[in-house]
Amino acid sequence: MPKALFYFHEMKIQRVKPNVVTFSTLLDAFCKEGMMQEAAKFFEDMKQLGLRPNEFTYTSLIDGYCKMGSLNEALKLMNKMLQAGVPMNIVSYTALVDGLCEAGRMEEAEEVFKEMLKGGVAANQIFCTSLIHGYFKAGKVEKAMDLIKEMRGHGMDPDISFYGTLIWGLCNNGKLDEAKLLIGKITAEGIHANHVIYTILMHASFKAGHKVEGLNVLKEMQDMGVVPTVVTCGAVVDGLCKSGAIEEASTYFNWMEDMDLETNLLVYTALIDGLCKNNFLGEAEKLFYQMVKEDLAPDEVSYTSLIDGNLRHGNFERAFELRNEMINNGIKLGLKTYASFIWWLCQFNQVEQARVFLNEMNEKGVLPDEAIYNCLIRKYHELGNMDEAIAVQKEMIERGLFNGISDCVVTNEQM
DNA sequence: TTAGGGTTAG
């Protein structure tokens, strides 16, 4: 990116005028880095220079906003695009629908799909794969299957990414066996599963509690000549940690070096979390600082893992120290960080301190979830402080988080 | 010449 910008400025110095393609290329690079403010600035700059953004320019921006979860910005851009007389094509629609699917906004995605067809733009395999991913993610297996049938009816030939999505969807909807059968079927048809598909299957096996099976998938993958990536190893380390096989997890973590694979934040965090949850807090702390030494900047997730580890061991002082370190490094506490503080403070009967965190969440605009409220209500109730239990439950109801079937302990009569 | 889909962490 800095090199690209250097050439861009060099162009200006040499009085070579950048055109729409030059701007779109740079703008797309900013979007892919998640630097949307810079991208938006380039967008304005090019218009100022009298250049007319085209479907490529708009699509990069729509995709960028979608990837960072700013769906409303993306939708606004679609309208701007149409107003500017630049028609949406299948690529622009795919970027938008994929964003809506990722955010679980399936009704809107279907609406956009209808509009697309009305406008005479035909769906293709990439578009359908995005929509199928959305349906699976939302647990709408039947809808996903219907669309797959329709795709076949339209003569679309499924590719490896499509199968990746399908296998992921089956695994995430409790159909691990069907996913395995499907891999066998496509292999027989001459389509070879790749590292992504094996990683999906392995992760699903571990998640279902089948440790041996998970490791078998890794072995099968290697036997088939598919080389594990850092993502594969991350899934192995995480899977083993969650199975309580912490020593094996450490072995695979070190194995990455033998494989010439560079570890990343995710793999470190998986192992740090595993160490914390398996009573190796000292090792977790050591690994955390080894990670920092390797220039991997801890994020909210890695801090939360270590904070949670300290809290579960009653090391409140250290947890607060890490919280401060996190803030000093410009990382905001998220829902999981607050949930961890509130949960463990309640477990150690420090309900007032937990309440301070709930208040802080409200001040900072982090929406608490049902579990956080229930945890506090239960603890207040247990300690005999019904006034506060009722007050917290009222807040929960006001926020629309009380669905009446949760295990809240304050009944209507008591309120 | 520039844009879209599947995998891992609290």
Short mmCIF file of C-alpha atoms (C1' of nucleotides) in Angstrom, two decimals:
data_model
loop_
_atom_site.label_atom_id
_atom_site.label_comp_id
_atom_site.label_asym_id
_atom_site.label_seq_id
_atom_site.Cartn_x
_atom_site.Cartn_y
_atom_site.Cartn_z
CA MET A 1 0.00 0.00 0.00
CA PRO A 2 2.66 2.64 0.83
CA LYS A 3 4.46 1.69 -2.38
CA ALA A 4 1.29 2.14 -4.41
CA LEU A 5 0.75 5.56 -2.85
CA PHE A 6 4.35 6.45 -3.64
CA TYR A 7 3.77 5.74 -7.33
CA PHE A 8 0.51 7.65 -7.20
CA HIS A 9 2.33 10.75 -5.94
CA GLU A 10 5.12 10.14 -8.41
CA MET A 11 2.51 10.29 -11.17
CA LYS A 12 1.40 13.69 -9.92
CA ILE A 13 5.01 14.96 -9.86
CA GLN A 14 5.56 13.68 -13.39
CA ARG A 15 2.30 15.40 -14.35
CA VAL A 16 0.78 12.12 -15.49
CA LYS A 17 -2.94 12.39 -14.93
CA PRO A 18 -4.47 9.49 -13.00
CA ASN A 19 -7.59 8.13 -14.68
CA VAL A 20 -10.61 6.24 -13.37
CA VAL A 21 -8.68 2.97 -13.39
CA THR A 22 -5.80 4.45 -11.36
CA PHE A 23 -8.20 5.83 -8.78
CA SER A 24 -10.31 2.68 -8.65
CA THR A 25 -7.25 0.49 -8.15
CA LEU A 26 -6.00 2.56 -5.22
CA LEU A 27 -9.45 2.97 -3.76
CA ASP A 28 -9.93 -0.81 -3.91
CA ALA A 29 -6.64 -1.34 -2.06
CA PHE A 30 -7.84 0.97 0.74
CA CYS A 31 -11.15 -0.89 0.88
CA LYS A 32 -9.37 -4.24 1.17
CA GLU A 33 -7.31 -2.88 4.08
CA GLY A 34 -10.51 -1.70 5.76
CA MET A 35 -9.37 1.94 5.41
CA MET A 36 -12.77 3.21 4.36
CA GLN A 37 -12.20 6.85 5.30
CA GLU A 38 -9.22 7.01 2.93
CA ALA A 39 -11.21 5.21 0.25
CA ALA A 40 -14.07 7.68 0.63
CA LYS A 41 -11.58 10.56 0.31
CA PHE A 42 -10.23 9.14 -2.95
CA PHE A 43 -13.79 8.76 -4.17
CA GLU A 44 -14.45 12.47 -3.52
CA ASP A 45 -11.07 13.48 -4.98
CA MET A 46 -11.70 11.70 -8.26
CA LYS A 47 -15.09 13.32 -8.63
CA GLN A 48 -13.52 16.73 -7.93
CA LEU A 49 -11.09 16.07 -10.77
CA GLY A 50 -14.03 15.49 -13.06
CA LEU A 51 -13.57 11.73 -13.24
CA ARG A 52 -16.75 9.66 -13.23
CA PRO A 53 -16.64 6.64 -10.89
CA ASN A 54 -17.62 3.47 -12.76
CA GLU A 55 -19.08 0.11 -11.69
CA PHE A 56 -15.64 -1.03 -10.50
CA THR A 57 -15.21 2.01 -8.24
CA TYR A 58 -18.68 1.66 -6.70
CA THR A 59 -18.34 -2.09 -6.26
CA SER A 60 -15.04 -1.75 -4.39
CA LEU A 61 -16.68 0.71 -2.00
CA ILE A 62 -19.81 -1.39 -1.54
CA ASP A 63 -17.67 -4.45 -0.82
CA GLY A 64 -15.43 -2.51 1.57
CA TYR A 65 -18.37 -1.20 3.60
CA CYS A 66 -19.99 -4.65 3.63
CA LYS A 67 -16.82 -6.33 4.87
CA MET A 68 -16.60 -3.96 7.82
CA GLY A 69 -20.28 -4.44 8.61
CA SER A 70 -21.44 -0.97 7.51
CA LEU A 71 -24.35 -2.35 5.54
CA ASN A 72 -26.32 0.86 5.57
CA GLU A 73 -23.40 2.72 3.98
CA ALA A 74 -23.23 0.00 1.34
CA LEU A 75 -26.96 0.30 0.63
CA LYS A 76 -26.62 4.09 0.38
CA LEU A 77 -23.86 3.62 -2.17
CA MET A 78 -26.04 1.33 -4.24
CA ASN A 79 -28.63 4.11 -4.44
CA LYS A 80 -25.96 6.70 -5.26
CA MET A 81 -24.64 4.43 -7.98
CA LEU A 82 -28.04 4.01 -9.58
CA GLN A 83 -28.74 7.74 -9.27
CA ALA A 84 -25.45 8.45 -11.03
CA GLY A 85 -26.65 6.29 -13.88
CA VAL A 86 -24.12 3.52 -13.27
CA PRO A 87 -26.01 0.21 -13.41
CA MET A 88 -25.38 -2.46 -10.80
CA ASN A 89 -24.00 -5.61 -12.38
CA ILE A 90 -23.69 -9.16 -11.03
CA VAL A 91 -20.42 -8.36 -9.22
CA SER A 92 -21.88 -5.32 -7.41
CA TYR A 93 -24.96 -7.33 -6.46
CA THR A 94 -22.83 -10.19 -5.16
CA ALA A 95 -20.78 -7.85 -2.95
CA LEU A 96 -23.94 -6.36 -1.47
CA VAL A 97 -25.87 -9.60 -1.02
CA ASP A 98 -22.84 -11.28 0.53
CA GLY A 99 -22.63 -8.43 3.06
CA LEU A 100 -26.33 -8.71 3.89
CA CYS A 101 -26.00 -12.50 4.26
CA GLU A 102 -22.95 -12.15 6.50
CA ALA A 103 -24.97 -9.78 8.72
CA GLY A 104 -27.88 -12.25 8.81
CA ARG A 105 -30.16 -9.78 6.99
CA MET A 106 -31.60 -12.52 4.78
CA GLU A 107 -34.93 -10.85 4.02
CA GLU A 108 -33.13 -7.83 2.61
CA ALA A 109 -30.78 -10.09 0.69
CA GLU A 110 -33.79 -11.82 -0.88
CA GLU A 111 -35.30 -8.44 -1.66
CA VAL A 112 -32.12 -7.31 -3.45
CA PHE A 113 -32.06 -10.64 -5.32
CA LYS A 114 -35.60 -10.03 -6.58
CA GLU A 115 -34.71 -6.49 -7.64
CA MET A 116 -31.67 -7.82 -9.45
CA LEU A 117 -33.72 -10.32 -11.46
CA LYS A 118 -36.33 -7.66 -12.19
CA GLY A 119 -33.56 -5.48 -13.57
CA GLY A 120 -32.54 -8.24 -15.96
CA VAL A 121 -29.30 -9.22 -14.21
CA ALA A 122 -29.00 -13.02 -14.08
CA ALA A 123 -27.58 -14.84 -11.06
CA ASN A 124 -24.39 -16.83 -11.49
CA GLN A 125 -22.60 -19.41 -9.40
CA ILE A 126 -20.65 -16.94 -7.25
CA PHE A 127 -23.81 -15.01 -6.44
CA CYS A 128 -25.70 -18.18 -5.54
CA THR A 129 -22.83 -19.42 -3.36
CA SER A 130 -23.03 -16.20 -1.32
CA LEU A 131 -26.76 -16.57 -0.86
CA ILE A 132 -26.45 -20.26 0.06
CA HIS A 133 -23.80 -19.36 2.63
CA GLY A 134 -26.25 -16.83 4.10
CA TYR A 135 -29.06 -19.38 4.31
CA PHE A 136 -26.84 -21.92 6.04
CA LYS A 137 -25.50 -19.28 8.41
CA ALA A 138 -29.07 -18.38 9.35
CA GLY A 139 -29.93 -22.07 9.84
CA LYS A 140 -32.27 -22.04 6.83
CA VAL A 141 -31.06 -25.38 5.46
CA GLU A 142 -34.15 -26.03 3.35
CA LYS A 143 -33.86 -22.70 1.58
CA ALA A 144 -30.20 -23.37 0.88
CA MET A 145 -31.05 -26.78 -0.57
CA ASP A 146 -33.86 -25.32 -2.72
CA LEU A 147 -31.45 -22.79 -4.19
CA ILE A 148 -28.89 -25.52 -4.89
CA LYS A 149 -31.54 -27.46 -6.81
CA GLU A 150 -32.41 -24.35 -8.77
CA MET A 151 -28.75 -23.74 -9.56
CA ARG A 152 -28.48 -27.22 -10.99
CA GLY A 153 -31.65 -26.58 -13.01
CA HIS A 154 -29.94 -23.57 -14.54
CA GLY A 155 -26.97 -25.66 -15.56
CA MET A 156 -24.47 -24.11 -13.20
CA ASP A 157 -21.52 -26.41 -12.69
CA PRO A 158 -20.53 -26.48 -8.99
CA ASP A 159 -16.91 -25.55 -8.34
CA ILE A 160 -14.68 -26.18 -5.33
CA SER A 161 -15.74 -22.96 -3.52
CA PHE A 162 -19.36 -23.93 -3.90
CA TYR A 163 -18.62 -27.33 -2.34
CA GLY A 164 -16.67 -25.60 0.42
CA THR A 165 -19.73 -23.53 1.26
CA LEU A 166 -22.02 -26.55 1.09
CA ILE A 167 -19.77 -28.63 3.36
CA TRP A 168 -19.42 -25.72 5.78
CA GLY A 169 -23.21 -25.31 5.79
CA LEU A 170 -23.84 -28.99 6.48
CA CYS A 171 -21.22 -29.07 9.26
CA ASN A 172 -22.66 -26.00 10.91
CA ASN A 173 -26.17 -27.34 10.84
CA GLY A 174 -25.49 -30.62 12.58
CA LYS A 175 -25.02 -32.65 9.39
CA LEU A 176 -21.41 -33.70 9.77
CA ASP A 177 -22.08 -37.18 8.41
CA GLU A 178 -23.74 -35.80 5.30
CA ALA A 179 -20.74 -33.51 4.80
CA LYS A 180 -18.39 -36.48 4.98
CA LEU A 181 -20.50 -38.45 2.50
CA LEU A 182 -20.45 -35.48 0.15
CA ILE A 183 -16.65 -35.30 0.23
CA GLY A 184 -16.54 -38.97 -0.73
CA LYS A 185 -18.99 -38.33 -3.55
CA ILE A 186 -17.14 -35.39 -5.06
CA THR A 187 -13.82 -37.21 -4.76
CA ALA A 188 -15.34 -40.07 -6.77
CA GLU A 189 -16.34 -37.48 -9.37
CA GLY A 190 -12.74 -36.35 -9.62
CA ILE A 191 -13.08 -33.15 -7.59
CA HIS A 192 -10.38 -33.14 -4.92
CA ALA A 193 -11.05 -31.56 -1.55
CA ASN A 194 -8.59 -28.74 -0.82
CA HIS A 195 -7.10 -27.38 2.43
CA VAL A 196 -10.17 -25.21 3.07
CA ILE A 197 -12.57 -28.15 2.88
CA TYR A 198 -10.37 -30.35 5.08
CA THR A 199 -10.04 -27.53 7.61
CA ILE A 200 -13.81 -27.09 7.72
CA LEU A 201 -14.34 -30.81 8.29
CA MET A 202 -11.59 -31.06 10.88
CA HIS A 203 -12.90 -28.07 12.82
CA ALA A 204 -16.41 -29.53 12.75
CA SER A 205 -15.14 -32.91 14.03
CA PHE A 206 -13.39 -31.27 16.98
CA LYS A 207 -16.43 -29.11 17.66
CA ALA A 208 -18.60 -32.22 17.82
CA GLY A 209 -16.21 -33.53 20.48
CA HIS A 210 -14.55 -36.09 18.20
CA LYS A 211 -10.87 -35.46 18.85
CA VAL A 212 -9.56 -38.65 17.23
CA GLU A 213 -11.69 -38.04 14.18
CA GLY A 214 -10.39 -34.48 13.94
CA LEU A 215 -6.81 -35.70 13.95
CA ASN A 216 -7.75 -38.38 11.40
CA VAL A 217 -8.97 -35.66 9.04
CA LEU A 218 -5.59 -33.97 9.37
CA LYS A 219 -3.87 -37.24 8.57
CA GLU A 220 -6.13 -37.96 5.62
CA MET A 221 -5.46 -34.47 4.30
CA GLN A 222 -1.72 -35.03 4.42
CA ASP A 223 -2.06 -38.51 2.91
CA MET A 224 -3.89 -36.90 0.00
CA GLY A 225 -0.95 -34.56 -0.47
CA VAL A 226 -2.81 -31.46 0.71
CA VAL A 227 -0.46 -29.24 2.70
CA PRO A 228 -1.85 -27.80 5.97
CA THR A 229 -1.91 -24.01 6.20
CA VAL A 230 -1.73 -21.75 9.23
CA VAL A 231 -5.54 -21.85 9.35
CA THR A 232 -5.51 -25.67 9.44
CA CYS A 233 -3.00 -25.62 12.29
CA GLY A 234 -5.03 -22.98 14.10
CA ALA A 235 -8.04 -25.27 13.94
CA VAL A 236 -5.96 -28.23 15.24
CA VAL A 237 -4.53 -26.22 18.15
CA ASP A 238 -7.96 -24.86 19.03
CA GLY A 239 -9.64 -28.24 18.68
CA LEU A 240 -7.09 -29.96 20.91
CA CYS A 241 -7.30 -27.18 23.51
CA LYS A 242 -11.06 -27.52 23.64
CA SER A 243 -10.70 -31.30 24.05
CA GLY A 244 -8.48 -30.63 27.05
CA ALA A 245 -5.45 -32.09 25.23
CA ILE A 246 -3.29 -29.10 26.03
CA GLU A 247 0.06 -30.85 25.66
CA GLU A 248 -0.85 -32.16 22.23
CA ALA A 249 -2.01 -28.67 21.31
CA SER A 250 1.41 -27.28 22.32
CA THR A 251 3.08 -29.98 20.22
CA TYR A 252 1.11 -28.94 17.12
CA PHE A 253 1.80 -25.28 17.89
CA ASN A 254 5.54 -26.04 17.80
CA TRP A 255 5.05 -28.33 14.79
CA MET A 256 4.10 -25.25 12.78
CA GLU A 257 7.68 -24.09 12.93
CA ASP A 258 8.87 -27.43 11.47
CA MET A 259 6.33 -26.94 8.71
CA ASP A 260 7.76 -23.46 8.01
CA LEU A 261 4.42 -21.91 8.83
CA GLU A 262 4.34 -18.53 10.49
CA THR A 263 2.04 -18.41 13.51
CA ASN A 264 -0.50 -15.63 13.74
CA LEU A 265 -2.58 -13.93 16.39
CA LEU A 266 -5.38 -16.44 16.08
CA VAL A 267 -3.23 -19.49 16.73
CA TYR A 268 -1.51 -17.83 19.67
CA THR A 269 -4.86 -16.80 21.12
CA ALA A 270 -6.28 -20.30 20.76
CA LEU A 271 -3.38 -21.75 22.76
CA ILE A 272 -3.35 -18.92 25.33
CA ASP A 273 -7.05 -19.51 25.90
CA GLY A 274 -6.51 -23.27 26.17
CA LEU A 275 -3.70 -22.82 28.69
CA CYS A 276 -5.85 -20.46 30.77
CA LYS A 277 -8.78 -22.85 30.84
CA ASN A 278 -6.58 -25.84 31.72
CA ASN A 279 -4.86 -24.30 34.73
CA PHE A 280 -1.62 -23.31 33.03
CA LEU A 281 -1.99 -19.59 33.70
CA GLY A 282 1.75 -19.01 34.09
CA GLU A 283 2.40 -20.62 30.70
CA ALA A 284 -0.38 -18.55 29.16
CA GLU A 285 1.18 -15.32 30.46
CA LYS A 286 4.56 -16.38 29.08
CA LEU A 287 3.09 -17.18 25.68
CA PHE A 288 1.23 -13.88 25.61
CA TYR A 289 4.47 -11.96 25.95
CA GLN A 290 6.26 -14.24 23.50
CA MET A 291 3.54 -13.27 21.04
CA VAL A 292 4.09 -9.55 21.73
CA LYS A 293 7.82 -10.08 21.25
CA GLU A 294 7.10 -11.55 17.84
CA ASP A 295 5.45 -8.25 16.93
CA LEU A 296 1.95 -9.66 17.01
CA ALA A 297 -0.16 -6.97 18.64
CA PRO A 298 -2.73 -8.45 21.04
CA ASP A 299 -6.31 -7.54 20.21
CA GLU A 300 -9.54 -7.57 22.19
CA VAL A 301 -9.86 -11.36 21.88
CA SER A 302 -6.35 -12.21 23.07
CA TYR A 303 -6.56 -9.75 25.97
CA THR A 304 -9.94 -11.17 26.93
CA SER A 305 -8.56 -14.71 26.97
CA LEU A 306 -5.82 -13.76 29.39
CA ILE A 307 -8.11 -11.55 31.47
CA ASP A 308 -10.61 -14.41 31.72
CA GLY A 309 -7.82 -16.78 32.75
CA ASN A 310 -6.75 -14.47 35.54
CA LEU A 311 -10.29 -13.82 36.69
CA ARG A 312 -11.16 -17.53 36.90
CA HIS A 313 -8.13 -17.95 39.17
CA GLY A 314 -9.24 -15.02 41.33
CA ASN A 315 -6.32 -12.81 40.19
CA PHE A 316 -8.40 -9.67 40.00
CA GLU A 317 -5.48 -7.29 40.36
CA ARG A 318 -3.75 -8.76 37.31
CA ALA A 319 -7.01 -8.79 35.34
CA PHE A 320 -7.54 -5.08 36.05
CA GLU A 321 -3.93 -4.38 35.11
CA LEU A 322 -4.49 -6.11 31.75
CA ARG A 323 -7.72 -4.16 31.28
CA ASN A 324 -5.77 -0.92 31.75
CA GLU A 325 -3.02 -2.10 29.41
CA MET A 326 -5.67 -2.88 26.82
CA ILE A 327 -7.20 0.59 27.09
CA ASN A 328 -3.76 2.23 26.96
CA ASN A 329 -3.10 0.35 23.74
CA GLY A 330 -6.26 1.81 22.27
CA ILE A 331 -8.30 -1.41 22.38
CA LYS A 332 -11.87 -1.07 23.52
CA LEU A 333 -13.46 -3.61 25.83
CA GLY A 334 -16.11 -5.61 23.98
CA LEU A 335 -19.13 -7.67 25.00
CA LYS A 336 -17.02 -10.76 25.79
CA THR A 337 -14.55 -8.79 27.90
CA TYR A 338 -17.35 -7.28 29.97
CA ALA A 339 -19.12 -10.64 30.17
CA SER A 340 -15.97 -12.22 31.54
CA PHE A 341 -15.49 -9.55 34.23
CA ILE A 342 -19.16 -9.65 35.24
CA TRP A 343 -19.35 -13.45 35.29
CA TRP A 344 -16.24 -14.01 37.41
CA LEU A 345 -16.85 -11.10 39.78
CA CYS A 346 -20.28 -12.60 40.45
CA GLN A 347 -18.76 -16.06 40.95
CA PHE A 348 -16.50 -14.55 43.63
CA ASN A 349 -19.50 -12.75 45.18
CA GLN A 350 -18.23 -9.31 44.16
CA VAL A 351 -21.58 -8.34 42.72
CA GLU A 352 -21.20 -4.60 43.34
CA GLN A 353 -17.98 -4.55 41.36
CA ALA A 354 -19.73 -6.54 38.61
CA ARG A 355 -22.49 -3.95 38.58
CA VAL A 356 -19.91 -1.22 37.97
CA PHE A 357 -18.96 -3.06 34.78
CA LEU A 358 -22.60 -3.28 33.66
CA ASN A 359 -22.95 0.47 34.20
CA GLU A 360 -19.74 1.06 32.27
CA MET A 361 -21.10 -1.00 29.37
CA ASN A 362 -24.15 1.20 29.25
CA GLU A 363 -22.00 4.34 29.33
CA LYS A 364 -19.77 3.07 26.54
CA GLY A 365 -22.67 1.89 24.43
CA VAL A 366 -21.81 -1.82 24.53
CA LEU A 367 -25.13 -3.69 24.61
CA PRO A 368 -25.20 -6.34 27.37
CA ASP A 369 -26.72 -9.71 26.49
CA GLU A 370 -29.25 -11.89 28.29
CA ALA A 371 -26.57 -13.99 30.01
CA ILE A 372 -24.96 -10.93 31.62
CA TYR A 373 -28.28 -9.74 33.05
CA ASN A 374 -29.22 -13.21 34.25
CA CYS A 375 -25.88 -13.62 35.97
CA LEU A 376 -26.36 -10.40 37.97
CA ILE A 377 -30.02 -11.04 38.77
CA ARG A 378 -29.26 -14.54 40.03
CA LYS A 379 -26.39 -13.33 42.20
CA TYR A 380 -28.40 -10.45 43.74
CA HIS A 381 -31.20 -12.91 44.43
CA GLU A 382 -28.83 -15.42 45.99
CA LEU A 383 -27.38 -12.72 48.24
CA GLY A 384 -30.90 -11.69 49.26
CA ASN A 385 -30.77 -8.28 47.62
CA MET A 386 -34.16 -8.39 45.89
CA ASP A 387 -34.33 -4.64 45.25
CA GLU A 388 -31.27 -4.76 43.02
CA ALA A 389 -32.34 -8.04 41.40
CA ILE A 390 -35.61 -6.39 40.39
CA ALA A 391 -33.85 -3.20 39.24
CA VAL A 392 -31.54 -5.18 36.93
CA GLN A 393 -34.40 -7.24 35.59
CA LYS A 394 -36.36 -4.08 34.85
CA GLU A 395 -33.41 -2.76 32.87
CA MET A 396 -33.27 -6.06 31.01
CA ILE A 397 -36.97 -5.87 30.13
CA GLU A 398 -36.59 -2.24 29.00
CA ARG A 399 -33.87 -3.34 26.65
CA GLY A 400 -36.07 -6.04 25.22
CA LEU A 401 -33.74 -8.79 26.36
CA PHE A 402 -36.19 -10.60 28.61
CA ASN A 403 -37.99 -13.24 26.58
CA GLY A 404 -39.94 -14.76 29.44
CA ILE A 405 -38.40 -18.19 28.99
CA SER A 406 -35.01 -17.37 30.46
CA ASP A 407 -34.13 -18.68 33.90
CA CYS A 408 -34.57 -15.32 35.59
CA VAL A 409 -35.34 -15.70 39.25
CA VAL A 410 -37.53 -12.66 39.81
CA THR A 411 -41.18 -13.51 39.16
CA ASN A 412 -43.95 -11.11 38.23
CA GLU A 413 -45.38 -11.31 41.77
CA GLN A 414 -42.07 -10.23 43.24
CA MET A 415 -41.89 -7.26 40.92
"C1'" DT B 1 -5.44 -1.97 -16.91
"C1'" DT B 2 -9.68 -1.65 -11.82
"C1'" DA B 3 -14.73 -4.94 -8.52
"C1'" DG B 4 -17.81 -10.41 -6.05
"C1'" DG B 5 -18.28 -16.49 -3.03
"C1'" DG B 6 -15.96 -21.26 1.18
"C1'" DT B 7 -11.68 -22.30 6.66
"C1'" DT B 8 -9.19 -21.06 12.65
"C1'" DA B 9 -9.48 -17.64 18.53
"C1'" DG B 10 -12.39 -15.03 23.86
#
